[in-house]
Short mmCIF file of C-alpha atoms and ligand atoms in Angstrom, two decimals:
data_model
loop_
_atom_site.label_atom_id
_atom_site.label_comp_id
_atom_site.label_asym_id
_atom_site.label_seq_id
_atom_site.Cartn_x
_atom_site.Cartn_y
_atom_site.Cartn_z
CA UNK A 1 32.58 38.37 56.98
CA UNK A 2 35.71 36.30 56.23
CA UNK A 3 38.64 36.91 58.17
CA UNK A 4 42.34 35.67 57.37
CA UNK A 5 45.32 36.53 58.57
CA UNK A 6 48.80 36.35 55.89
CA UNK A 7 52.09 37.62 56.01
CA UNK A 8 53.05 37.90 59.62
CA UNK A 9 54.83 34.27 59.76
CA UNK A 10 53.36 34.01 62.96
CA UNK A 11 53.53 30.16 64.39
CA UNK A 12 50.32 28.02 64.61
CA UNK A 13 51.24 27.05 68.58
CA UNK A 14 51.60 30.38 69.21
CA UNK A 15 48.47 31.88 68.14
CA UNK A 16 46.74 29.01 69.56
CA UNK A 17 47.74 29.66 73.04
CA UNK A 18 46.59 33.08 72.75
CA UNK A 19 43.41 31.46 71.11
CA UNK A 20 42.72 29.79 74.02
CA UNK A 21 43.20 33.07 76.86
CA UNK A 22 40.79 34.82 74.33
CA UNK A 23 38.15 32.50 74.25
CA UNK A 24 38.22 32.32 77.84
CA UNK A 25 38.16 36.37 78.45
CA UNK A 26 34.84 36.55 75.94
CA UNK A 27 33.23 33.86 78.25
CA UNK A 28 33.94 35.89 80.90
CA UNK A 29 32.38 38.83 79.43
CA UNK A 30 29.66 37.17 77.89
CA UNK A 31 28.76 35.35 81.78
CA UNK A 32 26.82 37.52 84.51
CA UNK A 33 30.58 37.33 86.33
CA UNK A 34 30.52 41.42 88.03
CA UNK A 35 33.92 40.90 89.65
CA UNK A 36 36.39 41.05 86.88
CA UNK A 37 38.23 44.27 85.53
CA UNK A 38 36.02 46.95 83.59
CA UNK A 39 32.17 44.05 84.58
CA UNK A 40 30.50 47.69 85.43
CA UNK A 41 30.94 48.47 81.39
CA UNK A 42 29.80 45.35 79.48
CA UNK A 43 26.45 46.61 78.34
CA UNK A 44 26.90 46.41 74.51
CA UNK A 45 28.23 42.62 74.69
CA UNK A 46 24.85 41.63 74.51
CA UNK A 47 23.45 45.07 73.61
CA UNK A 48 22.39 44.15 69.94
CA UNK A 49 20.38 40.80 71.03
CA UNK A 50 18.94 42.54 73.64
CA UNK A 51 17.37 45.94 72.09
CA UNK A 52 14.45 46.68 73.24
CA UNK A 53 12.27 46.62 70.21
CA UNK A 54 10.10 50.14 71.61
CA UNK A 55 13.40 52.23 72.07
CA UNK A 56 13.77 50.98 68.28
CA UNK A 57 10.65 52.47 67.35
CA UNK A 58 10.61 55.51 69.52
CA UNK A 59 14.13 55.69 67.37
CA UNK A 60 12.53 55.76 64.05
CA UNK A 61 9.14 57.72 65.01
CA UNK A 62 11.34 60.75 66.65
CA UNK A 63 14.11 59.85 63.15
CA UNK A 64 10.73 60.53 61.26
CA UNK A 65 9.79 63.40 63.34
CA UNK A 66 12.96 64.99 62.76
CA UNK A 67 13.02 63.92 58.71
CA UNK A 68 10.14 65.98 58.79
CA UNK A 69 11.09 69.28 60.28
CA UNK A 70 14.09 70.13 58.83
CA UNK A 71 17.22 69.79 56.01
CA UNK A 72 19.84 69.81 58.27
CA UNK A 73 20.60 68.20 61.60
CA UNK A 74 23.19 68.85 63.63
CA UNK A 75 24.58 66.46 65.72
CA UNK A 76 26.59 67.33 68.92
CA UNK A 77 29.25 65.70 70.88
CA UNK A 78 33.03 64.39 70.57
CA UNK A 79 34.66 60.72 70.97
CA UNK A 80 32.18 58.15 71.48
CA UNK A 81 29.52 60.56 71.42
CA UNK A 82 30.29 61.83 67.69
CA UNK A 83 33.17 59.09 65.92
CA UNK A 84 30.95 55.94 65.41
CA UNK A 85 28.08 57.40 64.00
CA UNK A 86 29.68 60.07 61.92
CA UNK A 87 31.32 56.65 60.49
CA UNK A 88 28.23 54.74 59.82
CA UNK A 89 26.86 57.48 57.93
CA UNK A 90 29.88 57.99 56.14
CA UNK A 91 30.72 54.37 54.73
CA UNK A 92 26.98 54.56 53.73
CA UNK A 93 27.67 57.62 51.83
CA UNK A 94 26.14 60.28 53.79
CA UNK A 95 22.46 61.16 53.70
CA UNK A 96 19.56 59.13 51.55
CA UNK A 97 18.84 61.96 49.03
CA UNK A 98 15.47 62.27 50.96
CA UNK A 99 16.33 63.15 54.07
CA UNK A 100 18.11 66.02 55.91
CA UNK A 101 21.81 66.29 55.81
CA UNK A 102 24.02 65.34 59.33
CA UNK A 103 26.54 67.62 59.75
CA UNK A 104 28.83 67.38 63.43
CA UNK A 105 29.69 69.97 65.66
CA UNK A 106 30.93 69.75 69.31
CA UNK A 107 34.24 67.88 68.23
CA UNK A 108 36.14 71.62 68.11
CA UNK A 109 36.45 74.83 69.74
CA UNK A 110 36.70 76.26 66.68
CA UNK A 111 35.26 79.67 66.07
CA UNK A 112 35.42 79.92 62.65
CA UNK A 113 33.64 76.54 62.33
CA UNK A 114 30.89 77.31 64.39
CA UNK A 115 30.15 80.67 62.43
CA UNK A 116 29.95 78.49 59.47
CA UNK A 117 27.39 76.71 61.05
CA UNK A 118 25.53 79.96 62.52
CA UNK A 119 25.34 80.84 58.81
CA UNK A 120 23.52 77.58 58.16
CA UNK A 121 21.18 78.10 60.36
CA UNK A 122 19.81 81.34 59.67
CA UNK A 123 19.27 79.90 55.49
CA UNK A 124 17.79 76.68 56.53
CA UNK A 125 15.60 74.87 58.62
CA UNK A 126 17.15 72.62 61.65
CA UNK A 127 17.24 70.15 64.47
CA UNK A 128 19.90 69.68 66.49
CA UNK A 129 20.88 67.03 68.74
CA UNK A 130 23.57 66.75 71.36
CA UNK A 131 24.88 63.68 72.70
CA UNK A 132 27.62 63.16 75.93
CA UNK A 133 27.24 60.48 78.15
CA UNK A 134 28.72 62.47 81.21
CA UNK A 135 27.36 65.87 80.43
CA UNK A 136 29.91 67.52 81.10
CA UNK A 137 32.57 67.53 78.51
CA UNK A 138 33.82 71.15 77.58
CA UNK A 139 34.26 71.26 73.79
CA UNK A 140 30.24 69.73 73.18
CA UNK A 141 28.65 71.88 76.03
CA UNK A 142 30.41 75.17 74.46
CA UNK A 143 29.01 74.40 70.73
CA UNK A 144 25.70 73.17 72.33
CA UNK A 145 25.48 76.66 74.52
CA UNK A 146 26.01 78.85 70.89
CA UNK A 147 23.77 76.76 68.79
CA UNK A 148 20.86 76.25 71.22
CA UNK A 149 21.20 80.50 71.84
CA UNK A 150 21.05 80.53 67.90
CA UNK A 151 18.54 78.18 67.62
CA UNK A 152 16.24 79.72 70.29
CA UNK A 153 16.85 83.13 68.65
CA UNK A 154 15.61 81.53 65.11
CA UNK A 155 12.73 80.00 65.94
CA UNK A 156 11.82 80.97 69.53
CA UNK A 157 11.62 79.07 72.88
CA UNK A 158 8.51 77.29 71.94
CA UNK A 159 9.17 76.06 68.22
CA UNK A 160 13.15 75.51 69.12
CA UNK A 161 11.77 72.93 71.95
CA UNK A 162 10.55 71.04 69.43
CA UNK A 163 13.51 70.68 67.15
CA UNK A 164 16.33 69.96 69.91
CA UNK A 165 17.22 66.66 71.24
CA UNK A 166 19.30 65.50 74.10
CA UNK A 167 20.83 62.33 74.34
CA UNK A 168 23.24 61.55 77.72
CA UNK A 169 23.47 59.65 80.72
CA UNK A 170 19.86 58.97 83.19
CA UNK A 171 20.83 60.51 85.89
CA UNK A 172 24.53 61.86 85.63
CA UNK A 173 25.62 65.17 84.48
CA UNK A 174 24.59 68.77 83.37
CA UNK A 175 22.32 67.69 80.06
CA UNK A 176 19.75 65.73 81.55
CA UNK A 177 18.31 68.65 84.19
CA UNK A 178 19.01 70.74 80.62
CA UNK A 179 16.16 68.48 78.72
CA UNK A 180 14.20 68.31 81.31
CA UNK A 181 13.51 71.79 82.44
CA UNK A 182 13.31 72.40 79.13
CA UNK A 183 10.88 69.34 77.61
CA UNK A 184 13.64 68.65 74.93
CA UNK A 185 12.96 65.41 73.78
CA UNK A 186 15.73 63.11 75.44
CA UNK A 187 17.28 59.35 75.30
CA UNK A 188 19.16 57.87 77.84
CA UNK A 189 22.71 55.89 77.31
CA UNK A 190 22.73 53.32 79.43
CA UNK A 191 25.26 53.66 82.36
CA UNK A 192 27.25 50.11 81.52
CA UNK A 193 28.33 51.06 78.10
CA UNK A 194 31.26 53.68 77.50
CA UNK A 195 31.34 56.55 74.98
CA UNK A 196 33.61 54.09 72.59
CA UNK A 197 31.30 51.26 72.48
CA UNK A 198 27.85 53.24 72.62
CA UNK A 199 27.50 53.71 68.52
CA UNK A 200 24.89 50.62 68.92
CA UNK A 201 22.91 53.17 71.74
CA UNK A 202 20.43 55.97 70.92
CA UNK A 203 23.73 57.76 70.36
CA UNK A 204 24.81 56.24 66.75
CA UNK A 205 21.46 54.66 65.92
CA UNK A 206 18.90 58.57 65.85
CA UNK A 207 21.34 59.95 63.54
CA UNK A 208 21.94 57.49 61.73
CA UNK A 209 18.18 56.53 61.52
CA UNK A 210 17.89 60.72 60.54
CA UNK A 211 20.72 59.97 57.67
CA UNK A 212 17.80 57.36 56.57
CA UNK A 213 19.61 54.13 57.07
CA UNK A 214 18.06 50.98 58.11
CA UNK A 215 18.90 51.06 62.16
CA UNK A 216 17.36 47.79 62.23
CA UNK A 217 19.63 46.45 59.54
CA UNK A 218 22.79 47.79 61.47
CA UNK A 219 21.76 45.81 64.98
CA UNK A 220 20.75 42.82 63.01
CA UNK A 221 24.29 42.51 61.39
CA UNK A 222 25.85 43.20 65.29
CA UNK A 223 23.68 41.07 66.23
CA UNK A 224 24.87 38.35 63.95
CA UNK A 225 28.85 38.93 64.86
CA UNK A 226 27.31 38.82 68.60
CA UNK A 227 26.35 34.98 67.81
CA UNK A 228 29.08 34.15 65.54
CA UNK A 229 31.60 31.49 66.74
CA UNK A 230 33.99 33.52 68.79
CA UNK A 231 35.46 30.13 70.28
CA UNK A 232 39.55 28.94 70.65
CA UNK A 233 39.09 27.31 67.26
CA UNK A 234 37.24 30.03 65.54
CA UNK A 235 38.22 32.47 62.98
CA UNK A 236 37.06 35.18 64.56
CA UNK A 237 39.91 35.26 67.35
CA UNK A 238 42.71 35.30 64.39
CA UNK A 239 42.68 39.07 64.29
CA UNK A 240 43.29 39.73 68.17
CA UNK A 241 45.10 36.80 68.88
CA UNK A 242 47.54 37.92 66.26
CA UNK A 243 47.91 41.47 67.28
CA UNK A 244 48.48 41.29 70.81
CA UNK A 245 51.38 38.69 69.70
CA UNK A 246 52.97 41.36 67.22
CA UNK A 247 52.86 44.09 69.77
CA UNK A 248 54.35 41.25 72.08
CA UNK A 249 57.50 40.59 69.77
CA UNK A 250 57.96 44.82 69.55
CA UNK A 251 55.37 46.32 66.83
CA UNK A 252 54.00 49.38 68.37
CA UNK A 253 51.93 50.45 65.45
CA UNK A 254 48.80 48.79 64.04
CA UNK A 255 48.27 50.76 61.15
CA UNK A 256 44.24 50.23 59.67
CA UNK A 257 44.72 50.65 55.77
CA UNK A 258 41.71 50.93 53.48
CA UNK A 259 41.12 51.74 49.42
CA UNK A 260 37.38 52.89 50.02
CA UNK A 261 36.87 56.80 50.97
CA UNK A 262 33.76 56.37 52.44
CA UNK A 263 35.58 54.63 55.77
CA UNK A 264 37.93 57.23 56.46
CA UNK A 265 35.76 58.36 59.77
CA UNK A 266 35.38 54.45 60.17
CA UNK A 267 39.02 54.81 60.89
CA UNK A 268 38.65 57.50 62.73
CA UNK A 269 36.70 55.49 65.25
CA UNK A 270 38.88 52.43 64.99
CA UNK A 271 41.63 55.07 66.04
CA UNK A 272 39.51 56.16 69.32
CA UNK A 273 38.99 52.47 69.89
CA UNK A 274 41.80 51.19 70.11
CA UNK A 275 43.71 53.87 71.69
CA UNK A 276 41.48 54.32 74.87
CA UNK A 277 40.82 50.62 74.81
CA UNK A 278 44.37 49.55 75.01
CA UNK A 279 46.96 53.02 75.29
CA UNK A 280 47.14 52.86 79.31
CA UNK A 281 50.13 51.43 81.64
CA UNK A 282 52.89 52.19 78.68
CA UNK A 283 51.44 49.15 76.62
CA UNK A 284 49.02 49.12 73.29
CA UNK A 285 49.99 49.83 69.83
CA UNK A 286 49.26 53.20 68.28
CA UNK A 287 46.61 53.11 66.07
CA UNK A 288 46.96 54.72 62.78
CA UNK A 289 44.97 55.07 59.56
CA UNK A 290 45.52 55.41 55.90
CA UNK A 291 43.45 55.96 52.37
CA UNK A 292 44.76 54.02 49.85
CA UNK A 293 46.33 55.11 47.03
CA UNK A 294 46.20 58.13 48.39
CA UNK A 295 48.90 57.40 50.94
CA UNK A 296 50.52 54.62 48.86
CA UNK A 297 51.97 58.25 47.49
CA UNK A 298 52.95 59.90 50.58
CA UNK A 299 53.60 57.17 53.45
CA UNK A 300 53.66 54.43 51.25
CA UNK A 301 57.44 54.41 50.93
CA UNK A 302 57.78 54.46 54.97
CA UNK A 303 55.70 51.66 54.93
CA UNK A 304 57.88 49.38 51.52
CA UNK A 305 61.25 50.76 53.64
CA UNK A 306 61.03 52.62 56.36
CA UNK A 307 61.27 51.34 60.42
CA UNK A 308 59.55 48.46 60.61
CA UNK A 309 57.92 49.33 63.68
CA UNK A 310 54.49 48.54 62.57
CA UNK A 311 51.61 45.75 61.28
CA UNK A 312 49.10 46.82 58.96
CA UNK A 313 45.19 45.92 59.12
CA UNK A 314 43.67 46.30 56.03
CA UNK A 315 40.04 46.31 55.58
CA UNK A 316 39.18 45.14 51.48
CA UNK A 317 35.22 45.28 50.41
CA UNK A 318 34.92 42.51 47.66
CA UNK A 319 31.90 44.04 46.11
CA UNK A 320 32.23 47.75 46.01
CA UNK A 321 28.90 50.09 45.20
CA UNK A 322 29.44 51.24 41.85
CA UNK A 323 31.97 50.48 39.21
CA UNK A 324 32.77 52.46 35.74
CA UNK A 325 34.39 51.66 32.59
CA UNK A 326 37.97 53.45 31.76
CA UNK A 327 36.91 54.97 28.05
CA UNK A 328 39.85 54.62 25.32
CA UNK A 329 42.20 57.39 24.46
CA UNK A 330 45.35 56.67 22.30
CA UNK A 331 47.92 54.41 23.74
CA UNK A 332 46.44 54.26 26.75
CA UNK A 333 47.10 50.93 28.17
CA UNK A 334 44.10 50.86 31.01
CA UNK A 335 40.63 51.20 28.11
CA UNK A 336 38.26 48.84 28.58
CA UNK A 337 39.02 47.90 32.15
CA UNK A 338 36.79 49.08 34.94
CA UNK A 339 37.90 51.53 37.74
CA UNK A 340 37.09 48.62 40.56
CA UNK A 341 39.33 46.02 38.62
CA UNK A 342 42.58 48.81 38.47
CA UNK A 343 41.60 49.56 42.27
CA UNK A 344 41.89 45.38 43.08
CA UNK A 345 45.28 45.16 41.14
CA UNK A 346 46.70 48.25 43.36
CA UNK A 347 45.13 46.24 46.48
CA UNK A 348 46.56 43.35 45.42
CA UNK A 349 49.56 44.71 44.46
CA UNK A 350 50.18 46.40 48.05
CA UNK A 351 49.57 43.45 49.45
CA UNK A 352 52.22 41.40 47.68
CA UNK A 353 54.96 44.47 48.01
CA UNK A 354 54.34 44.62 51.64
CA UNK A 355 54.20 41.14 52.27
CA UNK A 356 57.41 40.11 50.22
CA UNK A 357 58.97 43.67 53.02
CA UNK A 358 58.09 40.94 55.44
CA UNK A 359 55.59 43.00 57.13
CA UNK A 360 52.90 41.76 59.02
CA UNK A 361 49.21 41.93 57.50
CA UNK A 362 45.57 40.97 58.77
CA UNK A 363 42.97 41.34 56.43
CA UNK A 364 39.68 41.80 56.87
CA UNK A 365 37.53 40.97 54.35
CA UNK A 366 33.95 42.57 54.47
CA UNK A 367 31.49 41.38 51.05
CA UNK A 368 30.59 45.04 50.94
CA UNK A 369 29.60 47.78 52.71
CA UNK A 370 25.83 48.23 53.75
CA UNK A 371 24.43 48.65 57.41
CA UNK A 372 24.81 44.86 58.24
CA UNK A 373 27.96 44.77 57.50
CA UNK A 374 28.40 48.27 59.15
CA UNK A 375 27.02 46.92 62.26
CA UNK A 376 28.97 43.59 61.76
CA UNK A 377 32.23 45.57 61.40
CA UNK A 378 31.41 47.52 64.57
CA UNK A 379 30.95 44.73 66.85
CA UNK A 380 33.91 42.83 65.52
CA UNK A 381 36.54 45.39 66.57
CA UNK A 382 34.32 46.42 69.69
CA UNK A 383 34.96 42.41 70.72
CA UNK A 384 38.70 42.38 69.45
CA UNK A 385 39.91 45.29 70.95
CA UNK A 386 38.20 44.58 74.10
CA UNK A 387 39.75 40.99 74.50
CA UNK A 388 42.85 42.25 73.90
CA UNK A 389 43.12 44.85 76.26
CA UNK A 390 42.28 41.88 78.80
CA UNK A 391 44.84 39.54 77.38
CA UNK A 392 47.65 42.66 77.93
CA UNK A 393 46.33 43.25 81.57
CA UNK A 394 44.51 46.40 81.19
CA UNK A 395 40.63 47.77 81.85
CA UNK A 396 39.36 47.99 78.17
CA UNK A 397 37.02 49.98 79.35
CA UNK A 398 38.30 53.45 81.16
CA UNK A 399 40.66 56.37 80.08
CA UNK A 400 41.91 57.92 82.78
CA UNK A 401 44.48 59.08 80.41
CA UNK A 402 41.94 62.02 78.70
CA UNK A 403 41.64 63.53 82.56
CA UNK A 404 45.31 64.88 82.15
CA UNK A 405 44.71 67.31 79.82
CA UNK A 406 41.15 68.43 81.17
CA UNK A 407 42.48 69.37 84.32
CA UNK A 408 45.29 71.36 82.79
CA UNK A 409 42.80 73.23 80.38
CA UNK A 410 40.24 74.23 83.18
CA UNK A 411 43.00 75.45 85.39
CA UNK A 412 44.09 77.83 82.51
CA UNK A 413 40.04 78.40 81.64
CA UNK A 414 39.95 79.57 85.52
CA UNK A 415 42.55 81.99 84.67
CA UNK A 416 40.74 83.38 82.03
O1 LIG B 507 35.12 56.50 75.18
C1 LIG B 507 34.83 57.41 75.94
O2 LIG B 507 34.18 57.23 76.99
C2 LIG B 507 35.25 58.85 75.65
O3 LIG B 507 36.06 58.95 74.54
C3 LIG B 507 34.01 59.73 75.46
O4 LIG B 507 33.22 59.21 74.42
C4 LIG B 507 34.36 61.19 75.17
O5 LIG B 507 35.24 61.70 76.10
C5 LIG B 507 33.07 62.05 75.17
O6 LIG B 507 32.45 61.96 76.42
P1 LIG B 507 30.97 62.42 76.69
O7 LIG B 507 30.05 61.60 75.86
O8 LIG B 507 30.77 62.20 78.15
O9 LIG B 507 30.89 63.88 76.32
#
C-alpha cells in the first residue's frame, strides 16, 4: 500500500516534528507500558500477529457449520459490533455465490425493518448471530429479543439452538448468561479491544468467514501493516502526521472520498472511527464520506467553492475488479474506451480541480481491493486514528460521549 500525501502545502519541518511525537506514541503502544492513557484497550495492536491459530479454525469449522445450515444469516449488533464487518463484506462484494447471504439487523429500532426480516425468515432457512461486547446495548438486544422469539417459533427450542450464535464480552453483560443457559454456540471479545477496533475479533472475522472470504487472508494483510515501518522517517506516519496538523491550522472536516461503491460501509466505519476515536474535549475533525461521481454532482460544488473548512482523504484502488468496453454509438466521443479508464480521468480530474482550490488532499493508494488489502486498510486507519488521538491529548480509546443520549432514552423508556 503506497501512501502520499499532495496538495496541502504543508512544510517538511513541520510534519517532521509531528513525525517524530508519532513514532514515539506507537512505541508506546506497541511496549508492555500499562500506565499511559487508554493501556487497558491495546489488544488489537498486536492482535493480528498474535491470533491464536485454533480460534481461527474454530472460526472457519462453526463459518462451515453455519454455510451449511442455512441461506441467510443474520448478523446482530450496532457500531463496532456491526460497521467493520458489514464493510469487509461489502468492498468484497457481498456473499461468494456459494454461501448464505449476510444481511444486518440490530443497528435500528425500526419496525418496519424488522418485519421485513420476520418475512425472511418464515421463506428461508437461517442462522443468526448477535454480537455486543457489553451486552447490554438497547437497539441489538431489542432486534435480538424479536428474532430469537421468531426463530424459536420457526424451528423450535432444540433446532433454533443450533442455528444461533452469540458473540460478546467473557464475563460482562446480559448475552453471555443468554448463551449459556441456552448452549448457543458463543465467542468471546477479548476485554482489551473496543467495539471500533474489534473487526479483527470473532466479531468481523465469523461473518465474514460465513460471507466466504479468506479470514486468514484478511489477518495476514493486518498483519503485514502491523510489521510495516511505522517509524519518524516512514511513510506510513504521512497520513496522521498531516491531519492532526490541518485540524491544528483550523480544518474541522476530514472528508474520506472514494470512486468505488463497494466501500461505502468502509466509510461508514472510517466515520465511527474516527469520531469516537478523536470527537471528545471539543477537538477532532468530523468525519465525513462521499461516493464519487455520485457526489461530485451534489456536494461537489461545496467542495470546488464552498467554506473551506475541510481536507479530503481519498482512497483510489489502482486495479479495480472488472472493467468493460464503452460500445460506439454516433458521435459519441467516449467508444472504444473502457469504463475504468473514464472513471481514472474523473479521479484524476477531481484531484487536479481540488488541488488547484488549494484544498488539502491525502491519498491513499490501495493496488486493489481483496481481503489483504481489506485487512491492510483496517489496521492502517485503526493505527492512524489512534496516534492521533494521542498526539491531540485525548483517550483514543473511550466514548463517554454515546452515554448522553442513553441515559436520556431510558429515562423516557421508564416512562413508557
Ligand atoms: O466503539 C465502541 O465501543 C462502540 O461504538 C460500540 O461498538 C457500540 O456502542 C456497540 O456496543 P456493544 O458491542 O457493546 O453493543
Amino acid at each position: 500500500m503506497k501512501i502520499r500525501i499532495t496538495g496541502n502545502q504543508m512544510q517538511e519541518e513541520m510534519l517532521q516534528e509531528r513525525w517524530q511525537k508519532l513514532a514515539d506514541w506507537h512505541e508506546i503502544l506497541l511496549s508492555e507500558d500499562t500506565h499511559h492513557l487508554g493501556a487497558d484497550y491495546k489488544g488489537w495492536v498486536k492482535l493480528p500477529e498474535e491470533m491464536v491459530e485454533d480460534l481461527i479454525i474454530d472460526l472457519v469449522e462453526t463459518a462451515r457449520e453455519i454455510q451449511d445450515k442455512c441461506t441467510l444469516f443474520i448478523v446482530v449488533g450496532i457500531g463496532g459490533s456491526f460497521l467493520g464487518t458489514r464493510a469487509v463484506i461489502d468492498a468484497l462484494n457481498g456473499s461468494r455465490e456459494d454461501c448464505p447471504e449476510v444481511v444486518f439487523a440490530g443497528f435500528n429500532m425500526n419496525g418496519a425493518y424488522i418485519s421485513k426480516l420476520k418475512r425472511r425468515i418464515a421463506n428461508e432457512s437461517v442462522c443468526m448471530c448477535v454480537i455486543s461486547k457489553s451486552g447490554r446495548t438497547v437497539e441489538p438486544l431489542l432486534s435480538y429479543a424479536v428474532l430469537k422469539d421468531l426463530m424459536f417459533a420457526k424451528y423450535g427450542y432444540q433446532e433454533a439452538r443450533r442455528r444461533i450464535y452469540v458473540i460478546t464480552d467473557e464475563k460482562k453483560g446480559d448475552l453471555r448468561p443468554e448463551a449459556f443457559e441456552n448452549q448457543f454456540k458463543a465467542f468471546t471479545i477479548p476485554g482489551n479491544i473496543g467495539g471500533r477496533y474489534s473487526v479483527l475479533t470473532a466479531v468481523g472475522l465469523l461473518p465474514i468467514a460465513v460471507a466466504g472470504h479468506d479470514i486468514r487472508m484478511l489477518l495476514d494483510g493486518a498483519k503485514d501493516m502491523q510489521k510495516a515501518d511505522w517509524s519518524a522517517d516512514g511513510e506510513l506516519l504521512r497520513y496522521a502526521a498531516g491531519r492532526t496538523l490541518l485540524q491544528e491550522q483550523g480544518k474541522s472536516l476530514e472528508i474520506f472520498e472514494y470512486f468505488e461503491g463497494n466501500l461505502r460501509y468502509f466509510g461508514e466505519w472510517l466515520k465511527q472511527l474516527f469520531g469516537e476515536t478523536e470527537g471528545k474535549d471539543g477537538k477532532g475533525a468530523y468525519p465525513a464520506c462521499l461516493f464519487f461521481s455520485r457526489d461530485l454532482h451534489s456536494i461537489g460544488q461545496f467542495l470546488q467553492q464552498g467554506r473551506q473548512i475541510f481536507y479530503e482523504t481519498m482512497i483510489r484502488i489502482e486495479h479495480p475488479a472488472e472493467d468493460m468496453e464503452i460500445p460506439w454509438y454516433a458521435g459519441y466521443p467516449y467508444a472504444g474506451k473502457t469504463m475504468e479508464q473514464i472513471n481514472a480521468c474523473a479521479e484524476n480530474g477531481v484531484l487536479q480541480a481540488h488541488q488547484k482550490a488549494g484544498i488539502p488532499i491525502h491519498e491513499i493508494h490501495i493496488e486493489e481491493l481483496n481481503a489483504f488489502t481489506m485487512g491492510q486498510m483496517i489496521y492502517f486507519f485503526e493505527m492512524s486514528a489512534a496516534l492521533s488521538a494521542y498526539v491531540m491529548g485525548v483517550n483514543p480509546f473511550d466514548q463517554p460521549g454515546v452515554e448522553a443520549y442513553k441515559k436520556e432514552m431510558q429515562a423516557l423508556i421508564a416512562e413508557l
